[in-house]
Amino acid sequence: MIAAALAALAAPATASAHATLVASTPANGAVLAAAPERVLLRFSEPVETAFGSVRVYDGAARRVDDGGTTRPQAREVAVRLRRALPRGTYTVAWRVVSADSHPVGGAIVFHVGRPRAGAAGVASQVLAEQAGSRAVAISAGVVRFLTLAFLLLGVGGAGVLAIVVGGEERRVRRPLWAALLGVALLLGLVSVSGIGLQGAQASGLALDAAVRPSLFGEVLETRFGHAALARAGLALAIALVAALALRGRWRREQPLAGTALGLGLLVGATPALAGHARVEGLVAIVSDWVHVVAASAWIGGLAFLLLALWRAGGERWPLASRAVPRLSGLAVVSVAALAVTGALTGYLEVRSWSALWGTAYGRLLLLKAALVLPLLALGAYNNRVAVPRVRASVASALERRRFLRTTGVELALAACVVGVTAALVAEPPAKAQRAAQAGPVSRDAFVHPYRIDLVVDPARTGVNEIHVYLLNHLTGQPARVDEVRIGASLPAAGLGPLRLEAVPAGPGHVVVPAATFPLAGSWTLRLDIRRGAFDQVSSTLTIPIRKDT
């Protein structure tokens, strides 16, 4: 089963970005003369539809779909409707899983004939209900942190047993095998826990849904489920090796240590095979794998070495004179690998300076770098000052205490880095966040007796499409007007007002099919809404237009 999961994860991904909805049938805001037989959603990349979370609601928030989804194409998801729909407003709420394992969701609205009063607020109600609980989000964050922490400890611990203390006596190695057994079991446990939490989070359900067998099984059909299952299986295999080492003779431990290290290297690949790296391709997967293994060798190895020194008692510093230089040499290689792979991964996921400080992903990446710098400084200090004196067995009692204190601070900073990384992997990549920020842009306003909903797509320089929806703000029904005039100006450049030709697209709905914004900046759109010969109101909205790249 583990081999099958790894094989499925190793298959090349065809996705290139964080999934977004690019089209739907019926279209968002469409007014239909007759009810459709199904609703079809088209995304920017292939998505996973386990959890069955594409639902259609009527104006009273009752489901009117048949509960099952189909996949006409890799990037399309469809759901059939239970029966011919009566006239009214309908909300389609969806939650799917991107290729990078992030759940994404949203809602669109369409009308059959004249919509019923009060139906306009169903979309926000449905989105609020499927947003998921805060308890699930917090629990998932804690599990991500623990998974990363136990992974680093497990891989690093196996490396210490195979490379750093391979020639030491059994009494030195035995506590490390016991620690590796405990860490591996905990890694398997949190990996399994993450499967249930992923299902609850992706479905927008409460915390108790994480233990539902049906939901658990659905997650196992996704890339995230494959990765978590493989990680849990490999962790249990490492635990088995550790248990055999604890019961065996010293001469048989070295092959077991090599086996544990080999399994650990496979565990180190699982985050890349179901996360951001998989979307980018083979280079990103290898880079992420090397990054995880290097961090494990440095941080996890350091933690296991401290454990060995602590348990050595009176033989602590003779052991340190042999083991610390070995780990220090391994750490130097690890730091070089971390620098190269970290820079490469950062470039692949960010791609622009503005995305680095203008997105949540970018800011978390900067925070991680800020924490890593003092970590590197402490490591460099120990490598250049403390390690040579420990190797030569000439370190004074003060120098020994300072070495232990700085090493403890290294581990504390590393724990903070792991916490930031756990938050980082939960965020869509900066380039995807920046692309989402670029459009479409929506604005709403109230001017008696209308509620105005305005959408500009893609809100970039060049040709855009503008939709204006007018609703009676008391009944929520589309307003009947005789004319909507739209003017656009860019005050910062002294440009405008430019007349934009709006054409009717349905009750209370007008469209500007080709609105051209030649310059980036904060544009002002003035809407003059006329009903009858003399009844006219106006509203002004500000729209940010970004430069098309």
Coordinates of C-alpha atoms in Angstrom, one line a residue:
M1 CA 0.0 0.0 0.0
I2 CA 2.9 2.4 0.9
A3 CA 4.6 1.6 -2.5
A4 CA 1.3 2.3 -4.3
A5 CA 0.9 5.6 -2.6
L6 CA 4.5 6.7 -3.4
A7 CA 4.0 5.7 -7.0
A8 CA 0.8 7.7 -7.3
L9 CA 2.6 10.7 -5.7
A10 CA 5.5 10.5 -8.1
A11 CA 3.3 10.8 -11.2
P12 CA 3.9 14.1 -12.9
A13 CA 1.5 16.9 -12.1
T14 CA -0.2 18.9 -14.8
A15 CA -1.2 21.9 -12.7
S16 CA 0.7 25.2 -12.8
A17 CA -0.9 27.4 -10.2
H18 CA -3.3 27.6 -7.3
A19 CA -6.8 26.6 -8.6
T20 CA -9.3 29.4 -9.3
L21 CA -12.7 29.3 -10.9
V22 CA -12.5 30.6 -14.5
A23 CA -16.0 29.9 -15.9
S24 CA -19.3 28.4 -15.0
T25 CA -22.5 27.2 -16.7
P26 CA -24.7 29.0 -15.9
A27 CA -22.5 32.0 -15.6
N28 CA -22.4 34.0 -12.4
G29 CA -25.3 36.4 -12.3
A30 CA -27.0 34.8 -15.4
V31 CA -30.8 35.2 -15.8
L32 CA -32.2 32.1 -17.5
A33 CA -35.6 31.6 -19.1
A34 CA -35.6 27.9 -18.1
A35 CA -34.0 25.9 -15.4
P36 CA -30.7 24.1 -16.3
E37 CA -30.3 20.4 -15.9
R38 CA -26.9 20.7 -14.3
V39 CA -24.3 23.2 -13.1
L40 CA -20.7 23.0 -14.5
L41 CA -17.7 24.7 -13.0
R42 CA -14.4 25.1 -14.9
F43 CA -11.1 25.8 -13.0
S44 CA -7.7 27.0 -14.0
E45 CA -6.2 23.6 -13.3
P46 CA -7.2 20.1 -12.5
V47 CA -8.8 19.8 -9.1
E48 CA -9.8 17.0 -6.7
T49 CA -13.4 16.6 -5.8
A50 CA -13.4 14.1 -3.0
F51 CA -15.7 15.3 -0.2
G52 CA -18.5 15.9 -2.7
S53 CA -18.6 19.6 -1.9
V54 CA -20.4 21.2 -4.9
R55 CA -23.9 22.1 -3.7
V56 CA -26.8 24.1 -5.2
Y57 CA -29.2 26.0 -2.9
D58 CA -32.5 27.7 -3.6
G59 CA -33.6 31.1 -2.1
A60 CA -34.5 29.4 1.2
A61 CA -31.0 27.8 1.5
R62 CA -32.4 24.3 0.7
R63 CA -30.3 22.0 -1.4
V64 CA -31.6 21.3 -4.9
D65 CA -28.8 19.2 -6.4
D66 CA -28.6 15.4 -6.4
G67 CA -25.6 15.2 -4.1
G68 CA -23.1 13.6 -6.6
T69 CA -20.4 15.2 -8.7
T70 CA -19.1 14.2 -12.1
R71 CA -15.9 15.1 -14.0
P72 CA -16.6 15.9 -17.7
Q73 CA -12.9 16.9 -18.0
A74 CA -9.9 17.2 -15.7
R75 CA -10.5 20.8 -15.0
E76 CA -14.3 20.6 -14.8
V77 CA -16.7 19.6 -12.1
A78 CA -20.5 19.2 -12.7
V79 CA -23.5 18.5 -10.4
R80 CA -27.0 17.6 -11.6
L81 CA -30.1 19.2 -10.3
R82 CA -32.8 17.1 -8.6
R83 CA -35.7 18.5 -10.6
A84 CA -36.8 21.3 -12.8
L85 CA -36.2 24.4 -10.7
P86 CA -39.0 27.0 -10.2
R87 CA -38.4 30.6 -10.8
G88 CA -36.0 32.2 -8.3
T89 CA -32.4 32.8 -7.3
Y90 CA -30.0 29.9 -6.8
T91 CA -26.6 29.8 -5.2
V92 CA -23.9 27.3 -6.2
A93 CA -21.3 26.8 -3.4
W94 CA -18.2 24.8 -4.1
R95 CA -15.1 23.5 -2.2
V96 CA -12.5 21.6 -4.1
V97 CA -8.8 20.7 -3.5
S98 CA -6.0 22.3 -5.6
A99 CA -3.1 20.3 -7.0
D100 CA -1.0 21.7 -4.1
S101 CA -3.5 20.2 -1.6
H102 CA -5.1 23.5 -0.5
P103 CA -8.9 23.5 -0.2
V104 CA -10.4 26.4 -2.1
G105 CA -14.0 27.5 -2.3
G106 CA -16.5 30.1 -3.3
A107 CA -20.0 30.7 -4.6
I108 CA -21.8 31.9 -7.7
V109 CA -25.5 32.9 -8.2
F110 CA -27.8 32.5 -11.1
H111 CA -31.5 33.3 -11.6
V112 CA -34.4 31.4 -13.2
G113 CA -36.9 34.0 -14.4
R114 CA -37.7 36.6 -11.8
P115 CA -35.8 36.0 -8.6
R116 CA -37.7 35.8 -5.3
A117 CA -37.5 38.5 -2.7
G118 CA -34.8 38.1 -0.1
A119 CA -32.7 35.5 -2.0
A120 CA -29.7 37.8 -2.5
G121 CA -28.2 37.0 0.9
V122 CA -28.1 33.2 0.5
A123 CA -24.6 33.2 -1.0
S124 CA -23.0 34.8 2.0
Q125 CA -25.1 32.6 4.3
V126 CA -23.9 29.4 2.5
L127 CA -20.3 30.5 2.4
A128 CA -20.4 31.2 6.1
E129 CA -21.9 27.8 6.9
Q130 CA -19.2 25.9 4.8
A131 CA -16.3 28.0 6.0
G132 CA -15.4 25.4 8.6
S133 CA -14.8 25.8 12.3
R134 CA -12.0 27.6 14.0
A135 CA -11.3 24.5 16.1
V136 CA -10.5 22.6 12.8
A137 CA -8.2 25.3 11.6
I138 CA -6.3 25.4 14.9
S139 CA -6.1 21.6 15.2
A140 CA -4.8 21.3 11.6
G141 CA -2.1 24.0 12.3
V142 CA -1.0 22.1 15.4
V143 CA -0.8 18.8 13.5
R144 CA 1.2 20.4 10.7
F145 CA 3.7 21.7 13.2
L146 CA 4.0 18.4 15.0
T147 CA 4.3 16.6 11.7
L148 CA 7.2 18.8 10.6
A149 CA 8.9 18.6 14.0
F150 CA 8.7 14.8 14.3
L151 CA 9.8 14.4 10.7
L152 CA 12.9 16.5 11.3
L153 CA 13.7 14.6 14.5
G154 CA 13.1 11.2 12.9
V155 CA 15.2 11.8 9.8
G156 CA 17.9 13.6 11.8
G157 CA 17.9 10.9 14.5
A158 CA 18.4 8.1 12.0
G159 CA 21.2 10.1 10.4
V160 CA 23.0 10.5 13.8
L161 CA 22.7 6.7 14.5
A162 CA 24.0 5.8 11.1
I163 CA 26.8 8.4 10.7
V164 CA 27.6 10.3 13.9
V165 CA 27.6 7.6 16.6
G166 CA 27.9 4.5 14.5
G167 CA 31.1 3.5 16.2
E168 CA 30.1 4.2 19.7
E169 CA 29.2 1.7 22.4
R170 CA 25.7 0.3 22.8
R171 CA 25.0 2.2 26.0
V172 CA 25.4 5.5 24.0
R173 CA 23.3 4.3 21.1
R174 CA 20.5 2.6 23.0
P175 CA 18.8 5.9 24.3
L176 CA 18.9 7.2 20.8
W177 CA 17.1 4.1 19.4
A178 CA 14.5 4.5 22.1
A179 CA 14.0 8.1 21.2
L180 CA 13.8 7.3 17.5
L181 CA 11.1 4.6 18.3
G182 CA 9.0 7.2 20.1
V183 CA 9.4 9.9 17.5
A184 CA 8.5 7.5 14.6
L185 CA 5.4 6.3 16.4
L186 CA 4.3 9.9 17.0
L187 CA 5.0 10.8 13.4
G188 CA 2.8 8.0 12.3
L189 CA 0.1 9.1 14.7
V190 CA 0.0 12.8 13.7
S191 CA 0.2 11.8 10.0
V192 CA -3.0 9.7 10.4
S193 CA -4.6 12.6 12.4
G194 CA -3.8 15.0 9.6
I195 CA -5.9 12.9 7.1
G196 CA -9.1 13.3 9.1
L197 CA -8.4 17.0 9.7
Q198 CA -7.8 17.6 6.0
G199 CA -11.2 16.1 5.3
A200 CA -13.0 18.2 7.9
Q201 CA -11.2 21.4 6.7
A202 CA -11.7 20.7 3.0
S203 CA -15.4 20.0 3.5
G204 CA -16.0 22.9 5.8
L205 CA -17.2 20.7 8.6
A206 CA -16.8 20.7 12.4
L207 CA -14.0 19.0 14.3
D208 CA -16.0 15.8 15.0
A209 CA -16.1 15.1 11.2
A210 CA -12.3 14.4 11.4
V211 CA -13.1 10.9 12.8
R212 CA -15.8 9.9 10.2
P213 CA -14.6 6.8 8.4
S214 CA -16.3 7.9 5.1
L215 CA -14.6 11.2 5.1
F216 CA -11.3 9.6 6.0
G217 CA -11.6 7.3 3.1
E218 CA -12.3 10.1 0.7
V219 CA -9.2 11.9 1.8
L220 CA -7.2 8.8 1.1
E221 CA -8.2 9.2 -2.6
T222 CA -6.4 12.5 -2.8
R223 CA -2.7 13.4 -3.2
F224 CA -2.6 14.7 0.4
G225 CA -4.0 11.3 1.5
H226 CA -1.5 9.4 -0.5
A227 CA 1.4 11.4 1.1
A228 CA 0.1 11.2 4.6
L229 CA -0.5 7.4 4.3
A230 CA 3.0 6.9 2.9
R231 CA 4.5 9.0 5.7
A232 CA 2.6 7.1 8.3
G233 CA 3.6 3.7 6.8
L234 CA 7.3 4.7 6.6
A235 CA 7.2 6.0 10.1
L236 CA 5.9 2.7 11.4
A237 CA 8.6 0.9 9.5
I238 CA 11.3 3.1 11.1
A239 CA 9.7 2.3 14.5
L240 CA 9.9 -1.4 13.7
V241 CA 13.6 -1.1 12.8
A242 CA 14.2 0.9 16.1
A243 CA 12.4 -1.8 18.1
L244 CA 14.6 -4.5 16.5
A245 CA 17.7 -2.5 17.3
L246 CA 16.7 -2.2 20.9
R247 CA 16.3 -6.0 21.2
G248 CA 19.3 -7.0 19.1
R249 CA 23.1 -7.2 19.5
W250 CA 25.4 -4.3 18.9
R251 CA 27.0 -5.9 15.8
R252 CA 23.7 -6.0 14.1
E253 CA 22.7 -2.4 14.8
Q254 CA 24.8 -0.7 12.0
P255 CA 22.8 -2.3 9.1
L256 CA 19.6 -1.4 11.0
A257 CA 20.8 2.2 11.3
G258 CA 21.4 2.3 7.6
T259 CA 17.9 0.9 7.0
A260 CA 16.4 3.5 9.3
L261 CA 18.3 6.3 7.4
G262 CA 17.1 5.0 4.0
L263 CA 13.5 5.0 5.3
G264 CA 14.0 8.5 6.7
L265 CA 15.1 9.8 3.3
L266 CA 11.9 8.5 1.8
V267 CA 9.9 10.2 4.6
G268 CA 11.7 13.4 3.8
A269 CA 10.2 13.3 0.3
T270 CA 6.5 13.1 1.3
P271 CA 6.0 16.9 2.0
A272 CA 7.1 17.7 -1.6
L273 CA 4.9 15.1 -3.2
A274 CA 1.6 16.6 -2.1
G275 CA 2.4 20.3 -1.6
H276 CA 3.5 23.4 -3.5
A277 CA 6.6 21.7 -5.0
R278 CA 4.6 19.0 -6.8
V279 CA 2.8 21.7 -8.8
E280 CA 6.1 23.2 -10.0
G281 CA 7.5 19.9 -11.3
L282 CA 10.6 17.6 -10.7
V283 CA 13.1 20.4 -10.0
A284 CA 11.0 21.8 -7.2
I285 CA 10.3 18.3 -5.8
V286 CA 14.0 17.5 -5.6
S287 CA 14.8 20.9 -4.2
D288 CA 12.1 20.6 -1.5
W289 CA 13.3 17.0 -0.6
V290 CA 16.9 18.1 -0.3
H291 CA 15.8 21.1 1.8
V292 CA 13.9 18.9 4.2
V293 CA 16.7 16.3 4.5
A294 CA 19.3 19.0 5.1
A295 CA 17.2 20.7 7.8
S296 CA 16.7 17.3 9.4
A297 CA 20.4 16.5 9.4
W298 CA 21.2 19.9 11.1
I299 CA 18.3 20.4 13.5
G300 CA 17.1 16.8 14.1
G301 CA 20.7 15.6 14.3
L302 CA 21.6 18.4 16.8
A303 CA 18.6 17.4 19.1
F304 CA 19.7 13.7 19.1
L305 CA 23.3 14.6 19.7
L306 CA 22.3 16.6 22.8
L307 CA 20.3 13.7 24.0
A308 CA 23.3 11.4 23.6
L309 CA 25.5 13.9 25.5
W310 CA 22.9 14.2 28.3
R311 CA 22.7 10.4 28.7
A312 CA 26.5 9.9 28.6
G313 CA 27.0 11.3 32.1
G314 CA 30.6 11.3 33.0
E315 CA 31.6 10.3 29.5
R316 CA 29.9 13.3 28.0
W317 CA 32.9 15.3 26.9
P318 CA 35.0 12.5 25.6
L319 CA 31.9 11.5 23.5
A320 CA 31.5 15.1 22.4
S321 CA 35.2 15.3 21.2
R322 CA 34.3 12.4 18.8
A323 CA 30.7 13.1 17.8
V324 CA 30.4 16.9 17.7
P325 CA 33.0 17.3 14.9
R326 CA 31.2 14.6 12.8
L327 CA 27.8 16.4 13.2
S328 CA 29.5 19.8 12.6
G329 CA 30.9 18.6 9.2
L330 CA 27.4 17.3 8.3
A331 CA 25.8 20.6 9.4
V332 CA 28.1 22.6 7.1
V333 CA 27.0 20.6 4.1
S334 CA 23.4 20.9 5.3
V335 CA 23.6 24.7 5.6
A336 CA 24.9 25.0 2.1
A337 CA 22.1 22.8 0.8
L338 CA 19.5 24.8 2.7
A339 CA 20.8 28.1 1.3
V340 CA 20.6 26.9 -2.3
T341 CA 17.3 25.0 -2.1
G342 CA 15.7 27.8 0.0
A343 CA 16.6 30.4 -2.6
L344 CA 15.3 28.2 -5.5
T345 CA 12.1 27.3 -3.7
G346 CA 11.5 31.0 -2.8
Y347 CA 12.0 32.0 -6.4
L348 CA 9.6 29.3 -7.8
E349 CA 6.9 30.2 -5.3
V350 CA 7.2 34.0 -5.3
R351 CA 8.6 35.2 -8.7
S352 CA 8.4 38.9 -7.9
W353 CA 9.6 41.4 -5.3
S354 CA 6.1 42.8 -4.9
A355 CA 4.7 39.4 -4.1
L356 CA 7.4 38.9 -1.5
W357 CA 6.1 41.7 0.8
G358 CA 2.7 42.1 -0.7
T359 CA 1.3 38.6 0.2
A360 CA 0.9 36.5 3.3
Y361 CA 3.1 33.8 1.9
G362 CA 5.8 36.3 1.1
R363 CA 5.7 37.9 4.5
L364 CA 5.9 34.5 6.2
L365 CA 8.9 33.7 4.0
L366 CA 10.6 36.9 5.1
L367 CA 9.8 36.0 8.8
K368 CA 11.3 32.6 8.3
A369 CA 14.5 34.1 6.8
A370 CA 14.7 36.5 9.7
L371 CA 14.6 33.6 12.2
V372 CA 17.1 31.5 10.1
L373 CA 19.8 34.3 10.1
P374 CA 20.5 34.2 13.9
L375 CA 20.3 30.4 13.7
L376 CA 23.1 30.5 11.1
A377 CA 25.1 32.9 13.2
L378 CA 24.9 30.6 16.2
G379 CA 25.8 27.6 14.1
A380 CA 28.8 29.5 12.6
Y381 CA 30.0 30.5 16.1
N382 CA 29.9 26.9 17.4
N383 CA 31.6 25.6 14.2
R384 CA 34.4 28.1 14.3
V385 CA 35.0 28.6 18.0
A386 CA 33.5 25.9 20.1
V387 CA 33.8 22.8 18.0
P388 CA 37.6 23.0 17.5
R389 CA 38.1 23.2 21.3
V390 CA 35.7 20.4 22.0
R391 CA 37.4 18.2 19.4
A392 CA 40.8 18.9 21.1
S393 CA 39.3 18.3 24.6
V394 CA 40.7 21.6 25.8
A395 CA 37.4 23.4 26.3
S396 CA 37.0 24.9 29.8
A397 CA 34.0 24.4 32.0
L398 CA 32.8 27.8 31.0
E399 CA 33.2 27.1 27.3
R400 CA 31.4 23.8 27.7
R401 CA 28.4 25.5 29.4
R402 CA 28.4 28.2 26.7
F403 CA 28.4 25.5 24.0
L404 CA 25.4 23.7 25.5
R405 CA 23.5 27.0 26.0
T406 CA 24.1 28.2 22.4
T407 CA 23.1 24.8 21.1
G408 CA 19.9 25.0 23.2
V409 CA 19.2 28.4 21.7
E410 CA 19.7 26.9 18.2
L411 CA 17.0 24.3 18.9
A412 CA 14.6 27.0 20.3
L413 CA 15.0 29.1 17.2
A414 CA 14.6 26.0 15.0
A415 CA 11.3 25.3 16.8
C416 CA 10.2 28.8 15.8
V417 CA 11.2 28.2 12.2
V418 CA 9.2 25.0 12.2
G419 CA 6.2 26.9 13.4
V420 CA 6.5 29.5 10.7
T421 CA 7.0 26.8 8.1
A422 CA 3.8 25.0 9.3
A423 CA 1.9 28.3 8.6
L424 CA 3.8 28.8 5.3
V425 CA 2.8 25.4 3.8
A426 CA -0.9 26.2 4.6
E427 CA -0.8 29.4 2.5
P428 CA -1.2 29.5 -1.3
P429 CA 2.1 30.4 -3.1
A430 CA 2.8 34.1 -3.3
K431 CA 2.6 34.1 -7.1
A432 CA -0.9 32.6 -6.8
Q433 CA -2.0 35.2 -4.2
R434 CA -0.6 38.0 -6.3
A435 CA -2.4 36.7 -9.4
A436 CA -5.7 36.5 -7.4
Q437 CA -5.2 40.1 -6.2
A438 CA -4.9 41.2 -9.8
G439 CA -8.5 40.6 -10.5
P440 CA -11.4 40.5 -10.8
V441 CA -12.2 43.3 -8.5
S442 CA -15.7 43.8 -7.0
R443 CA -17.3 46.8 -5.3
D444 CA -20.7 47.4 -3.8
A445 CA -22.6 50.5 -2.8
F446 CA -26.1 51.7 -1.7
V447 CA -27.9 54.6 -3.3
H448 CA -31.6 54.8 -2.6
P449 CA -33.4 52.7 -3.8
Y450 CA -30.7 50.5 -5.3
R451 CA -27.9 48.2 -4.1
I452 CA -25.1 48.3 -6.7
D453 CA -22.8 45.4 -7.2
L454 CA -20.0 46.1 -9.7
V455 CA -17.3 43.7 -11.0
V456 CA -14.3 44.6 -13.2
D457 CA -12.5 41.7 -14.7
P458 CA -9.5 41.3 -14.8
A459 CA -8.8 44.8 -13.3
R460 CA -5.6 45.2 -15.3
T461 CA -4.5 47.7 -17.9
G462 CA -6.0 47.0 -21.3
V463 CA -9.4 45.6 -22.1
N464 CA -11.7 44.7 -19.2
E465 CA -15.3 43.5 -18.8
I466 CA -17.5 45.4 -16.4
H467 CA -20.7 44.0 -14.9
V468 CA -23.1 46.1 -12.9
Y469 CA -25.9 44.5 -11.0
L470 CA -28.8 46.6 -9.6
L471 CA -31.0 45.2 -6.9
N472 CA -33.8 46.8 -4.9
H473 CA -32.1 47.1 -1.5
L474 CA -35.4 46.3 0.3
T475 CA -36.5 43.2 -1.6
G476 CA -33.3 41.9 -3.1
Q477 CA -35.0 41.7 -6.5
P478 CA -33.3 43.0 -9.7
A479 CA -34.2 46.6 -10.3
R480 CA -35.9 47.8 -13.5
V481 CA -34.2 50.9 -14.8
D482 CA -34.2 52.6 -18.2
E483 CA -30.6 53.6 -18.5
V484 CA -27.2 53.2 -16.8
R485 CA -24.4 55.5 -17.9
I486 CA -20.8 54.8 -16.8
G487 CA -17.9 57.3 -16.9
A488 CA -14.3 56.4 -15.9
S489 CA -11.6 58.8 -14.9
L490 CA -8.0 58.6 -13.5
P491 CA -7.6 61.7 -11.3
A492 CA -3.9 61.2 -10.6
A493 CA -3.2 61.5 -14.3
G494 CA -5.9 64.0 -15.2
L495 CA -7.5 61.5 -17.5
G496 CA -11.2 61.4 -18.2
P497 CA -14.0 61.1 -17.8
L498 CA -14.2 58.5 -20.5
R499 CA -17.6 57.3 -21.6
L500 CA -18.1 53.5 -21.3
E501 CA -20.8 52.0 -23.4
A502 CA -23.0 49.8 -21.2
V503 CA -25.5 47.4 -22.8
P504 CA -28.4 45.6 -21.0
A505 CA -27.8 41.9 -20.1
G506 CA -30.9 41.1 -18.2
P507 CA -33.1 42.6 -15.5
G508 CA -31.0 44.8 -13.3
H509 CA -27.8 43.8 -15.1
V510 CA -25.8 45.8 -17.6
V511 CA -22.4 45.0 -19.1
V512 CA -19.5 47.0 -20.6
P513 CA -17.9 44.3 -22.8
A514 CA -14.8 46.1 -23.7
A515 CA -13.8 48.8 -21.2
T516 CA -10.2 50.0 -21.9
F517 CA -8.0 51.3 -19.0
P518 CA -4.8 52.5 -20.6
L519 CA -2.9 53.3 -17.3
A520 CA -2.6 51.6 -14.0
G521 CA -3.9 53.4 -10.9
S522 CA -6.9 54.2 -8.8
W523 CA -9.7 54.7 -11.3
T524 CA -13.1 56.4 -10.4
L525 CA -16.2 55.0 -12.0
R526 CA -19.3 57.2 -11.9
L527 CA -22.7 55.5 -12.4
D528 CA -25.8 57.5 -13.4
I529 CA -28.9 55.4 -13.1
R530 CA -32.1 56.7 -14.7
R531 CA -35.7 55.4 -14.3
G532 CA -38.3 57.4 -16.1
A533 CA -37.8 60.9 -17.5
F534 CA -36.6 62.6 -14.3
D535 CA -35.8 60.0 -11.6
Q536 CA -32.0 59.7 -11.6
V537 CA -29.4 58.8 -9.0
S538 CA -25.6 58.7 -9.1
S539 CA -22.9 56.7 -7.4
T540 CA -19.1 56.8 -7.5
L541 CA -16.9 53.8 -6.9
T542 CA -13.1 53.5 -6.9
I543 CA -11.4 50.6 -8.7
P544 CA -7.7 49.7 -8.6
I545 CA -6.3 48.9 -12.0
R546 CA -2.9 47.1 -12.0
K547 CA -0.4 47.0 -14.8
D548 CA -0.8 44.0 -17.0
T549 CA 2.4 41.8 -16.9

